[in-house]
Amino acid sequence: MEHTRGEGLSTLAAALAHARSARRPGPDTPAGPAVRAWPGPPRPLPQASPGRLDLRTLLRLSLAAADGTGRLRPAPSAGALHPVDTELVVGDGCSLPPGRYGYDPLRHRVHRLGRKPGGTPPGVTAELSVTARRTVSHYGHRALPLLLLDTGHAAAALYLAAHALGSTAVEVRLDGRTERPLAAVHIPPPTGRPAAARPDTVPTACGPVPEGPPAPLPGDVPGGGTRSPSAEPPGPLPFGPLPFGPLPPGEPPEGRGTRSLSQSTAPSWRPPCPHAVPSPGEPTPHHGVPGLPARPPSPAELLSRRSDPPPLHGTPPAHALSAVLAAAGRAGAGELRWCAAVGEPLPGLVETAGDGTSLGRRATGEARPTLAAWAAGQAWIADAGAVLLAHGCPTDADADLVRRTHLRAGFAVHLAHLTARRHGLTARPVGSWQQADLGAALGAPPGRDWVVHGLALGTRHADEENTT
């Protein structure tokens, strides 16, 4: 995997340290083809007969592009550059004959690459790798963590699509031990009914699933990736990437900056909820399925997932924020820690309390402006209703841990995004973080607890703002 524009960093840890630095990327370079040049002719994905895994619908609900540019897909991607490539190892019980195939998400077609390996189990194994050039073209030396996060999101999209089609015994490999593939998702033939319909008649905003490339859904937001549509600001923000602590002389305009943030043992936190959406709370998760709600996702839910455009205003109600944190924690499988930055009337960091259902206060003080500076200078984050944070992955992490924590963060944030939408929240993943040493900001030794991924949350977004 190439990590930079030919700078030859020798280790994954060094590349990650470079990505976390304050240095800004250089000019954009060509991204190259949006799809790997698979050999052989393209083949349509046939309709599945009863009892077989419907690969056509599985891929439509998880990886297929919904527009001609390839930007709009069920899984988000930094800058909508979509570096993840998918090879399908198909066993018995699928709508395709057994073999190895390369998937073209723009045309929703496959290319046969060869015979299936010996010992291939029934169902399909989607092997995920990346073409780094696509992401490097814009993000330069910052690309490495984004490539891994994108791969985790793609794995989660496949995981949710499988459950929507009735395949419950899904196996996800995010151990970080290999680069090719970075991740793999094994989906056996279905054992139950799909979540909302037979898989050959999946309801979407455009009607039943057609044979050809997907049509865009109403309200799609171009570039629904992990960064603001406005990309990098033209220059540094008035306040730089500062540690939490007293403001230096010369407070930023409008009084925004970093206030004192101190660790807290306060038992609970309750935000205002003038825009609360009535909800019974997050259901008990499936047994043995990390982070998946008791009600499997419907195909329409998966196809309508988009990264909401900023601003994302409005403090989430406590029950919704607690459900999002709990979903992320379950899906994170203990690889990361999770908290959320909230604003007035009680600004600070909150996390899931010991009972697993309520919120406990981790730290006091306004953190969102500093998070905005850390997140590639995306100023809108300072006004987000809340910001979910995955943190961990110390500076001295080995290559396996670097890969594993970032893959798991992308996977968990994707499932947390689904939970946020089910609670009526707006949400946007945030993947690019520089100098974001959260542990040091809270007074711990530096280099031990970095922000890895984020999910900005609100109760309303730009299209709903009252401008009168």
CSV table of C-alpha atoms in Angstrom, one decimal:
chain,number,residue,atom,x,y,z
A,1,MET,CA,0.0,0.0,0.0
A,2,GLU,CA,1.4,3.4,-0.9
A,3,HIS,CA,1.1,5.8,1.9
A,4,THR,CA,2.4,9.1,0.5
A,5,ARG,CA,3.4,10.7,-2.8
A,6,GLY,CA,6.6,8.7,-3.1
A,7,GLU,CA,8.1,9.8,0.2
A,8,GLY,CA,9.1,6.2,1.1
A,9,LEU,CA,8.1,6.0,4.7
A,10,SER,CA,9.3,2.6,5.8
A,11,THR,CA,6.7,1.7,8.5
A,12,LEU,CA,3.0,2.0,9.0
A,13,ALA,CA,3.6,3.7,12.3
A,14,ALA,CA,5.8,6.3,10.7
A,15,ALA,CA,3.1,6.9,8.0
A,16,LEU,CA,0.5,7.3,10.7
A,17,ALA,CA,2.6,9.8,12.6
A,18,HIS,CA,3.0,11.8,9.4
A,19,ALA,CA,-0.7,11.7,8.8
A,20,ARG,CA,-1.3,13.0,12.3
A,21,SER,CA,1.1,15.9,11.9
A,22,ALA,CA,0.1,19.5,11.3
A,23,ARG,CA,1.6,19.5,7.8
A,24,ARG,CA,-1.0,20.3,5.1
A,25,PRO,CA,-1.3,18.2,1.9
A,26,GLY,CA,0.2,19.6,-1.3
A,27,PRO,CA,-1.7,20.2,-4.5
A,28,ASP,CA,-4.1,17.5,-5.8
A,29,THR,CA,-2.7,14.8,-8.1
A,30,PRO,CA,-4.5,12.6,-10.6
A,31,ALA,CA,-6.7,10.0,-8.8
A,32,GLY,CA,-6.5,7.4,-11.6
A,33,PRO,CA,-9.4,5.1,-12.6
A,34,ALA,CA,-12.3,4.9,-10.1
A,35,VAL,CA,-12.5,1.1,-10.5
A,36,ARG,CA,-9.7,-1.4,-10.7
A,37,ALA,CA,-9.2,-2.7,-14.3
A,38,TRP,CA,-10.4,-6.2,-13.8
A,39,PRO,CA,-9.5,-8.6,-16.6
A,40,GLY,CA,-12.1,-10.3,-18.8
A,41,PRO,CA,-15.6,-9.2,-19.9
A,42,PRO,CA,-18.1,-7.8,-17.4
A,43,ARG,CA,-20.9,-10.1,-16.4
A,44,PRO,CA,-24.3,-9.2,-15.0
A,45,LEU,CA,-25.3,-10.4,-11.6
A,46,PRO,CA,-28.2,-12.8,-12.1
A,47,GLN,CA,-31.4,-12.9,-10.0
A,48,ALA,CA,-31.1,-15.4,-7.2
A,49,SER,CA,-33.3,-18.5,-7.1
A,50,PRO,CA,-35.0,-19.4,-3.8
A,51,GLY,CA,-32.6,-20.3,-1.0
A,52,ARG,CA,-29.6,-18.8,-2.7
A,53,LEU,CA,-27.6,-15.8,-1.6
A,54,ASP,CA,-28.7,-12.8,-3.8
A,55,LEU,CA,-25.4,-11.2,-4.6
A,56,ARG,CA,-27.0,-8.7,-6.9
A,57,THR,CA,-29.0,-7.2,-4.1
A,58,LEU,CA,-26.3,-7.7,-1.5
A,59,LEU,CA,-23.9,-5.5,-3.4
A,60,ARG,CA,-26.6,-3.0,-4.4
A,61,LEU,CA,-27.3,-2.4,-0.7
A,62,SER,CA,-23.7,-2.1,0.3
A,63,LEU,CA,-21.1,-1.1,-2.3
A,64,ALA,CA,-22.8,-0.1,-5.6
A,65,ALA,CA,-22.7,3.5,-6.8
A,66,ALA,CA,-26.0,5.3,-7.1
A,67,ASP,CA,-24.9,7.8,-9.7
A,68,GLY,CA,-22.7,7.9,-12.8
A,69,THR,CA,-19.8,9.6,-11.0
A,70,GLY,CA,-19.5,6.9,-8.4
A,71,ARG,CA,-19.6,9.4,-5.5
A,72,LEU,CA,-22.9,8.3,-4.0
A,73,ARG,CA,-22.8,4.9,-2.3
A,74,PRO,CA,-24.3,3.2,0.7
A,75,ALA,CA,-20.8,3.3,2.4
A,76,PRO,CA,-19.2,6.7,3.0
A,77,SER,CA,-15.7,7.6,1.9
A,78,ALA,CA,-13.3,10.5,2.6
A,79,GLY,CA,-13.8,13.0,-0.2
A,80,ALA,CA,-16.1,10.5,-1.9
A,81,LEU,CA,-13.0,9.0,-3.5
A,82,HIS,CA,-13.9,5.4,-2.7
A,83,PRO,CA,-10.5,3.6,-2.7
A,84,VAL,CA,-11.9,0.2,-1.6
A,85,ASP,CA,-11.8,-2.7,-4.2
A,86,THR,CA,-13.7,-5.9,-3.7
A,87,GLU,CA,-13.0,-9.4,-4.8
A,88,LEU,CA,-15.7,-12.0,-4.3
A,89,VAL,CA,-14.8,-15.6,-3.5
A,90,VAL,CA,-18.0,-17.4,-4.3
A,91,GLY,CA,-18.9,-20.8,-2.9
A,92,ASP,CA,-22.0,-22.9,-3.3
A,93,GLY,CA,-25.5,-21.5,-2.6
A,94,CYS,CA,-25.1,-18.1,-4.3
A,95,SER,CA,-26.6,-16.5,-7.4
A,96,LEU,CA,-23.2,-16.7,-9.2
A,97,PRO,CA,-21.4,-19.9,-10.1
A,98,PRO,CA,-18.5,-20.7,-7.7
A,99,GLY,CA,-15.3,-18.9,-8.5
A,100,ARG,CA,-13.4,-15.7,-7.8
A,101,TYR,CA,-14.7,-12.4,-9.2
A,102,GLY,CA,-13.8,-8.7,-9.2
A,103,TYR,CA,-16.6,-6.3,-8.6
A,104,ASP,CA,-17.3,-3.1,-10.5
A,105,PRO,CA,-19.4,-0.9,-8.3
A,106,LEU,CA,-20.0,1.7,-11.0
A,107,ARG,CA,-21.6,-0.7,-13.5
A,108,HIS,CA,-22.8,-3.2,-10.9
A,109,ARG,CA,-21.1,-6.0,-12.8
A,110,VAL,CA,-18.5,-8.7,-12.0
A,111,HIS,CA,-15.5,-10.0,-13.8
A,112,ARG,CA,-14.6,-13.7,-13.4
A,113,LEU,CA,-11.0,-14.0,-12.2
A,114,GLY,CA,-10.6,-17.8,-11.8
A,115,ARG,CA,-11.8,-20.8,-9.9
A,116,LYS,CA,-12.7,-20.8,-6.3
A,117,PRO,CA,-9.9,-21.9,-3.9
A,118,GLY,CA,-10.0,-25.3,-2.3
A,119,GLY,CA,-12.1,-25.4,0.9
A,120,THR,CA,-14.2,-22.4,0.0
A,121,PRO,CA,-17.3,-22.4,2.3
A,122,PRO,CA,-20.9,-21.9,1.0
A,123,GLY,CA,-21.8,-18.3,0.5
A,124,VAL,CA,-19.5,-15.5,-0.5
A,125,THR,CA,-16.4,-14.0,1.1
A,126,ALA,CA,-15.9,-10.3,0.1
A,127,GLU,CA,-12.1,-9.5,0.3
A,128,LEU,CA,-11.5,-5.8,0.7
A,129,SER,CA,-8.3,-4.0,-0.4
A,130,VAL,CA,-7.5,-0.5,-1.5
A,131,THR,CA,-6.1,1.5,-4.4
A,132,ALA,CA,-4.4,4.1,-2.3
A,133,ARG,CA,-3.8,6.5,-5.2
A,134,ARG,CA,-7.5,7.6,-5.2
A,135,THR,CA,-7.3,8.9,-1.7
A,136,VAL,CA,-3.7,10.1,-1.9
A,137,SER,CA,-4.7,12.2,-4.9
A,138,HIS,CA,-6.4,14.7,-2.5
A,139,TYR,CA,-5.2,13.9,1.0
A,140,GLY,CA,-1.6,13.2,0.3
A,141,HIS,CA,0.3,12.1,3.4
A,142,ARG,CA,-3.0,12.1,5.4
A,143,ALA,CA,-4.4,9.2,3.3
A,144,LEU,CA,-3.3,6.2,5.4
A,145,PRO,CA,-5.9,6.4,8.2
A,146,LEU,CA,-8.6,7.4,5.7
A,147,LEU,CA,-7.9,4.3,3.6
A,148,LEU,CA,-8.3,2.0,6.7
A,149,LEU,CA,-11.4,3.8,7.9
A,150,ASP,CA,-13.0,3.6,4.5
A,151,THR,CA,-12.3,-0.2,4.4
A,152,GLY,CA,-14.0,-0.5,7.8
A,153,HIS,CA,-17.1,1.3,6.6
A,154,ALA,CA,-17.3,-0.9,3.5
A,155,ALA,CA,-17.1,-4.0,5.7
A,156,ALA,CA,-19.9,-2.7,7.9
A,157,ALA,CA,-22.0,-1.9,4.8
A,158,LEU,CA,-21.7,-5.5,3.7
A,159,TYR,CA,-22.4,-6.7,7.2
A,160,LEU,CA,-25.7,-4.7,7.4
A,161,ALA,CA,-26.7,-5.7,3.9
A,162,ALA,CA,-26.3,-9.3,4.7
A,163,HIS,CA,-28.6,-9.0,7.7
A,164,ALA,CA,-31.2,-7.1,5.7
A,165,LEU,CA,-31.3,-10.2,3.4
A,166,GLY,CA,-31.7,-12.7,6.2
A,167,SER,CA,-28.1,-13.9,6.5
A,168,THR,CA,-27.4,-13.7,10.2
A,169,ALA,CA,-24.2,-15.8,10.7
A,170,VAL,CA,-21.9,-13.1,9.2
A,171,GLU,CA,-18.2,-13.3,9.9
A,172,VAL,CA,-16.1,-10.2,9.7
A,173,ARG,CA,-12.3,-10.2,9.8
A,174,LEU,CA,-10.8,-6.9,10.9
A,175,ASP,CA,-7.7,-8.3,12.7
A,176,GLY,CA,-5.2,-6.1,10.8
A,177,ARG,CA,-2.8,-8.9,10.0
A,178,THR,CA,-2.7,-8.4,6.3
A,179,GLU,CA,-2.7,-5.6,3.7
A,180,ARG,CA,-4.2,-7.7,0.9
A,181,PRO,CA,-6.9,-8.1,1.8
A,182,LEU,CA,-7.2,-5.5,4.6
A,183,ALA,CA,-10.6,-7.0,5.7
A,184,ALA,CA,-12.9,-9.8,4.7
A,185,VAL,CA,-16.6,-10.4,5.2
A,186,HIS,CA,-18.0,-13.9,4.9
A,187,ILE,CA,-21.8,-14.2,4.3
A,188,PRO,CA,-23.4,-17.6,4.2
A,189,PRO,CA,-26.6,-18.4,2.2
A,190,PRO,CA,-29.7,-16.9,4.0
A,191,THR,CA,-31.4,-18.8,6.7
A,192,GLY,CA,-34.4,-16.5,7.2
A,193,ARG,CA,-36.6,-14.0,5.5
A,194,PRO,CA,-35.2,-10.6,4.5
A,195,ALA,CA,-35.9,-7.7,6.8
A,196,ALA,CA,-38.5,-6.0,4.7
A,197,ALA,CA,-39.2,-7.9,1.5
A,198,ARG,CA,-38.1,-10.8,-0.7
A,199,PRO,CA,-34.5,-10.0,-1.9
A,200,ASP,CA,-35.6,-9.9,-5.5
A,201,THR,CA,-38.1,-7.1,-4.9
A,202,VAL,CA,-36.2,-4.8,-2.6
A,203,PRO,CA,-38.2,-1.6,-2.1
A,204,THR,CA,-36.3,1.6,-2.8
A,205,ALA,CA,-37.2,5.2,-3.5
A,206,CYS,CA,-37.1,4.2,-7.2
A,207,GLY,CA,-39.1,1.0,-7.0
A,208,PRO,CA,-37.8,-2.6,-7.2
A,209,VAL,CA,-34.1,-3.2,-7.8
A,210,PRO,CA,-33.4,-3.0,-11.5
A,211,GLU,CA,-30.8,-5.0,-13.4
A,212,GLY,CA,-28.5,-2.1,-14.3
A,213,PRO,CA,-26.6,0.5,-12.4
A,214,PRO,CA,-28.5,2.1,-9.5
A,215,ALA,CA,-30.4,5.3,-9.9
A,216,PRO,CA,-29.8,8.2,-7.5
A,217,LEU,CA,-32.3,8.6,-4.6
A,218,PRO,CA,-34.1,11.8,-4.0
A,219,GLY,CA,-32.1,14.1,-1.7
A,220,ASP,CA,-28.8,12.5,-2.3
A,221,VAL,CA,-25.9,14.8,-1.2
A,222,PRO,CA,-23.0,14.7,-3.6
A,223,GLY,CA,-19.7,14.0,-1.9
A,224,GLY,CA,-21.3,12.5,1.2
A,225,GLY,CA,-17.9,11.4,2.6
A,226,THR,CA,-15.9,12.1,5.7
A,227,ARG,CA,-15.0,15.7,5.1
A,228,SER,CA,-16.9,18.9,4.6
A,229,PRO,CA,-18.0,19.6,1.0
A,230,SER,CA,-15.9,22.8,1.1
A,231,ALA,CA,-12.8,20.7,1.7
A,232,GLU,CA,-9.9,22.4,3.3
A,233,PRO,CA,-10.3,26.0,4.3
A,234,PRO,CA,-8.1,28.4,2.3
A,235,GLY,CA,-5.9,29.0,5.4
A,236,PRO,CA,-5.5,28.0,9.0
A,237,LEU,CA,-8.4,28.9,11.4
A,238,PRO,CA,-7.9,31.8,13.7
A,239,PHE,CA,-7.3,29.3,16.5
A,240,GLY,CA,-4.8,26.6,15.7
A,241,PRO,CA,-4.8,23.0,16.9
A,242,LEU,CA,-4.5,23.7,20.5
A,243,PRO,CA,-4.5,21.3,23.5
A,244,PHE,CA,-7.4,21.7,25.9
A,245,GLY,CA,-6.5,24.2,28.5
A,246,PRO,CA,-6.5,27.9,29.2
A,247,LEU,CA,-6.7,30.1,26.1
A,248,PRO,CA,-3.5,31.9,25.0
A,249,PRO,CA,-3.5,35.6,24.8
A,250,GLY,CA,-5.8,36.9,22.1
A,251,GLU,CA,-9.0,34.8,22.1
A,252,PRO,CA,-10.3,33.9,18.7
A,253,PRO,CA,-13.1,35.9,17.2
A,254,GLU,CA,-16.6,35.5,18.7
A,255,GLY,CA,-15.0,34.2,21.9
A,256,ARG,CA,-14.5,30.7,20.4
A,257,GLY,CA,-11.5,28.6,21.3
A,258,THR,CA,-10.6,26.1,24.0
A,259,ARG,CA,-11.7,26.5,27.5
A,260,SER,CA,-10.4,24.6,30.5
A,261,LEU,CA,-11.3,20.9,30.1
A,262,SER,CA,-10.8,18.9,33.3
A,263,GLN,CA,-11.5,15.3,34.1
A,264,SER,CA,-14.7,14.7,36.0
A,265,THR,CA,-16.5,12.1,38.0
A,266,ALA,CA,-19.9,13.6,37.8
A,267,PRO,CA,-22.5,10.8,37.7
A,268,SER,CA,-24.7,11.8,34.8
A,269,TRP,CA,-25.5,14.4,32.1
A,270,ARG,CA,-28.8,15.4,30.7
A,271,PRO,CA,-28.9,17.7,27.6
A,272,PRO,CA,-31.7,20.0,26.6
A,273,CYS,CA,-34.0,18.3,24.1
A,274,PRO,CA,-36.3,20.8,22.5
A,275,HIS,CA,-36.0,18.8,19.2
A,276,ALA,CA,-36.1,15.3,20.8
A,277,VAL,CA,-37.6,12.6,18.6
A,278,PRO,CA,-39.8,10.2,20.6
A,279,SER,CA,-38.1,6.8,20.8
A,280,PRO,CA,-38.3,3.8,22.9
A,281,GLY,CA,-34.5,3.6,23.0
A,282,GLU,CA,-32.2,1.2,21.3
A,283,PRO,CA,-33.4,-2.4,21.4
A,284,THR,CA,-31.3,-5.2,22.8
A,285,PRO,CA,-28.7,-6.3,20.2
A,286,HIS,CA,-28.8,-9.6,18.4
A,287,HIS,CA,-27.1,-12.3,20.5
A,288,GLY,CA,-23.4,-12.5,19.3
A,289,VAL,CA,-23.8,-9.7,16.8
A,290,PRO,CA,-21.7,-6.7,17.9
A,291,GLY,CA,-23.7,-3.4,17.6
A,292,LEU,CA,-26.5,-4.7,15.4
A,293,PRO,CA,-29.9,-3.5,16.6
A,294,ALA,CA,-32.6,-6.2,17.4
A,295,ARG,CA,-34.5,-5.0,14.3
A,296,PRO,CA,-32.4,-5.8,11.3
A,297,PRO,CA,-32.0,-2.9,8.8
A,298,SER,CA,-34.4,-2.6,5.9
A,299,PRO,CA,-33.1,-2.3,2.4
A,300,ALA,CA,-34.6,1.2,2.2
A,301,GLU,CA,-32.7,2.2,5.3
A,302,LEU,CA,-29.4,1.2,3.8
A,303,LEU,CA,-30.0,2.8,0.4
A,304,SER,CA,-31.1,6.1,2.0
A,305,ARG,CA,-28.0,6.4,4.3
A,306,ARG,CA,-26.1,9.5,3.4
A,307,SER,CA,-23.6,11.8,5.2
A,308,ASP,CA,-25.7,14.8,6.2
A,309,PRO,CA,-24.3,18.2,5.0
A,310,PRO,CA,-23.1,20.6,7.6
A,311,PRO,CA,-24.1,22.5,9.7
A,312,LEU,CA,-25.5,19.8,12.1
A,313,HIS,CA,-27.1,21.9,14.8
A,314,GLY,CA,-29.2,20.8,17.8
A,315,THR,CA,-28.1,18.9,20.9
A,316,PRO,CA,-29.1,15.2,20.7
A,317,PRO,CA,-31.4,14.0,23.5
A,318,ALA,CA,-29.7,12.0,26.1
A,319,HIS,CA,-31.4,8.7,25.2
A,320,ALA,CA,-30.3,9.0,21.6
A,321,LEU,CA,-26.7,9.9,22.4
A,322,SER,CA,-26.5,7.1,24.8
A,323,ALA,CA,-27.8,4.6,22.2
A,324,VAL,CA,-25.2,5.9,19.6
A,325,LEU,CA,-22.4,5.5,22.2
A,326,ALA,CA,-23.6,2.0,23.1
A,327,ALA,CA,-23.8,0.9,19.5
A,328,ALA,CA,-20.3,2.2,18.8
A,329,GLY,CA,-18.9,0.5,21.9
A,330,ARG,CA,-20.4,-2.9,21.0
A,331,ALA,CA,-19.2,-2.8,17.4
A,332,GLY,CA,-15.8,-1.5,18.5
A,333,ALA,CA,-15.2,-4.9,20.3
A,334,GLY,CA,-13.0,-3.3,22.9
A,335,GLU,CA,-10.3,-2.1,20.5
A,336,LEU,CA,-11.1,1.6,21.2
A,337,ARG,CA,-12.6,3.9,23.8
A,338,TRP,CA,-15.6,6.0,23.0
A,339,CYS,CA,-16.9,9.4,24.2
A,340,ALA,CA,-18.9,12.3,22.9
A,341,ALA,CA,-18.2,16.0,23.0
A,342,VAL,CA,-21.3,18.1,23.9
A,343,GLY,CA,-22.0,21.8,24.3
A,344,GLU,CA,-24.2,24.0,26.4
A,345,PRO,CA,-25.6,24.0,29.0
A,346,LEU,CA,-23.0,21.5,30.4
A,347,PRO,CA,-20.2,21.4,27.9
A,348,GLY,CA,-17.7,18.6,28.1
A,349,LEU,CA,-17.1,14.9,27.3
A,350,VAL,CA,-19.6,12.2,28.1
A,351,GLU,CA,-19.3,8.4,27.9
A,352,THR,CA,-21.4,5.4,28.6
A,353,ALA,CA,-21.8,5.0,32.4
A,354,GLY,CA,-21.1,1.7,34.2
A,355,ASP,CA,-24.7,0.6,33.9
A,356,GLY,CA,-24.3,0.5,30.1
A,357,THR,CA,-27.4,2.6,29.5
A,358,SER,CA,-27.0,6.1,30.9
A,359,LEU,CA,-24.4,8.8,30.3
A,360,GLY,CA,-21.6,9.6,32.7
A,361,ARG,CA,-19.4,12.8,32.5
A,362,ARG,CA,-15.8,12.2,31.6
A,363,ALA,CA,-14.5,15.8,31.5
A,364,THR,CA,-15.9,19.3,31.7
A,365,GLY,CA,-15.3,22.2,29.4
A,366,GLU,CA,-16.0,23.1,25.8
A,367,ALA,CA,-14.1,20.7,23.4
A,368,ARG,CA,-15.8,21.2,20.0
A,369,PRO,CA,-13.8,24.2,18.8
A,370,THR,CA,-10.6,22.3,19.4
A,371,LEU,CA,-12.0,19.2,17.7
A,372,ALA,CA,-12.8,21.5,14.7
A,373,ALA,CA,-9.2,22.5,14.5
A,374,TRP,CA,-8.0,19.0,14.9
A,375,ALA,CA,-10.4,17.7,12.2
A,376,ALA,CA,-8.5,19.3,9.3
A,377,GLY,CA,-9.8,22.7,10.2
A,378,GLN,CA,-13.5,22.0,9.6
A,379,ALA,CA,-15.0,24.9,11.5
A,380,TRP,CA,-18.6,23.7,11.3
A,381,ILE,CA,-17.7,21.0,13.9
A,382,ALA,CA,-17.4,23.6,16.6
A,383,ASP,CA,-21.2,24.1,16.3
A,384,ALA,CA,-22.2,20.5,15.9
A,385,GLY,CA,-24.8,19.2,18.4
A,386,ALA,CA,-22.4,16.5,19.5
A,387,VAL,CA,-19.3,14.7,18.2
A,388,LEU,CA,-18.8,11.0,18.8
A,389,LEU,CA,-15.1,10.1,19.2
A,390,ALA,CA,-13.3,6.8,18.8
A,391,HIS,CA,-9.9,7.1,20.5
A,392,GLY,CA,-6.9,4.9,21.2
A,393,CYS,CA,-4.1,3.6,18.9
A,394,PRO,CA,-0.9,4.9,20.7
A,395,THR,CA,2.0,6.3,18.9
A,396,ASP,CA,4.1,3.1,19.4
A,397,ALA,CA,1.3,0.8,18.0
A,398,ASP,CA,2.6,-1.9,15.7
A,399,ALA,CA,1.3,-2.3,12.1
A,400,ASP,CA,-1.4,-4.9,13.1
A,401,LEU,CA,-2.8,-2.6,15.8
A,402,VAL,CA,-2.7,0.4,13.5
A,403,ARG,CA,-4.7,-1.4,10.9
A,404,ARG,CA,-7.0,-3.2,13.4
A,405,THR,CA,-8.0,0.0,15.4
A,406,HIS,CA,-8.8,2.0,12.3
A,407,LEU,CA,-10.7,-0.8,10.5
A,408,ARG,CA,-12.7,-1.4,13.7
A,409,ALA,CA,-13.3,2.4,14.1
A,410,GLY,CA,-14.7,2.6,10.5
A,411,PHE,CA,-16.9,-0.4,11.1
A,412,ALA,CA,-18.2,0.8,14.4
A,413,VAL,CA,-18.9,4.4,13.3
A,414,HIS,CA,-20.9,3.0,10.4
A,415,LEU,CA,-23.2,1.0,12.7
A,416,ALA,CA,-23.4,4.0,15.1
A,417,HIS,CA,-24.5,6.1,12.1
A,418,LEU,CA,-27.4,3.7,11.5
A,419,THR,CA,-28.4,4.0,15.2
A,420,ALA,CA,-28.2,7.8,15.0
A,421,ARG,CA,-30.6,7.8,12.0
A,422,ARG,CA,-33.0,5.5,13.8
A,423,HIS,CA,-33.2,8.1,16.6
A,424,GLY,CA,-33.9,10.9,14.2
A,425,LEU,CA,-30.5,12.4,14.3
A,426,THR,CA,-28.4,13.9,11.5
A,427,ALA,CA,-24.9,12.5,11.3
A,428,ARG,CA,-21.7,12.9,9.3
A,429,PRO,CA,-18.5,10.8,9.7
A,430,VAL,CA,-15.3,12.7,10.3
A,431,GLY,CA,-12.1,10.8,9.4
A,432,SER,CA,-9.2,13.2,9.1
A,433,TRP,CA,-7.6,14.2,12.4
A,434,GLN,CA,-4.3,16.0,13.0
A,435,GLN,CA,-2.5,16.5,16.4
A,436,ALA,CA,-5.6,15.1,18.0
A,437,ASP,CA,-4.0,13.7,21.2
A,438,LEU,CA,-7.1,13.5,23.4
A,439,GLY,CA,-5.2,11.7,26.2
A,440,ALA,CA,-2.7,14.5,26.5
A,441,ALA,CA,-5.4,17.1,26.4
A,442,LEU,CA,-7.0,15.4,29.4
A,443,GLY,CA,-3.7,15.4,31.3
A,444,ALA,CA,-2.5,11.9,30.5
A,445,PRO,CA,1.0,11.1,29.1
A,446,PRO,CA,1.2,12.2,25.4
A,447,GLY,CA,1.0,9.8,22.5
A,448,ARG,CA,-1.2,7.1,24.2
A,449,ASP,CA,-4.7,8.1,23.2
A,450,TRP,CA,-5.3,9.6,19.8
A,451,VAL,CA,-8.6,10.4,18.1
A,452,VAL,CA,-9.1,7.8,15.4
A,453,HIS,CA,-12.5,8.5,14.0
A,454,GLY,CA,-15.5,10.7,14.7
A,455,LEU,CA,-19.2,11.1,13.9
A,456,ALA,CA,-20.7,14.6,14.1
A,457,LEU,CA,-24.3,14.6,15.3
A,458,GLY,CA,-27.2,17.0,15.4
A,459,THR,CA,-31.0,17.1,15.4
A,460,ARG,CA,-31.3,19.3,12.3
A,461,HIS,CA,-29.1,20.3,9.4
A,462,ALA,CA,-28.6,23.0,6.8
A,463,ASP,CA,-31.8,22.3,4.9
A,464,GLU,CA,-33.9,22.7,8.0
A,465,GLU,CA,-32.4,25.9,9.4
A,466,ASN,CA,-34.8,28.7,10.2
A,467,THR,CA,-33.4,31.8,8.5
A,468,THR,CA,-36.2,34.2,9.4
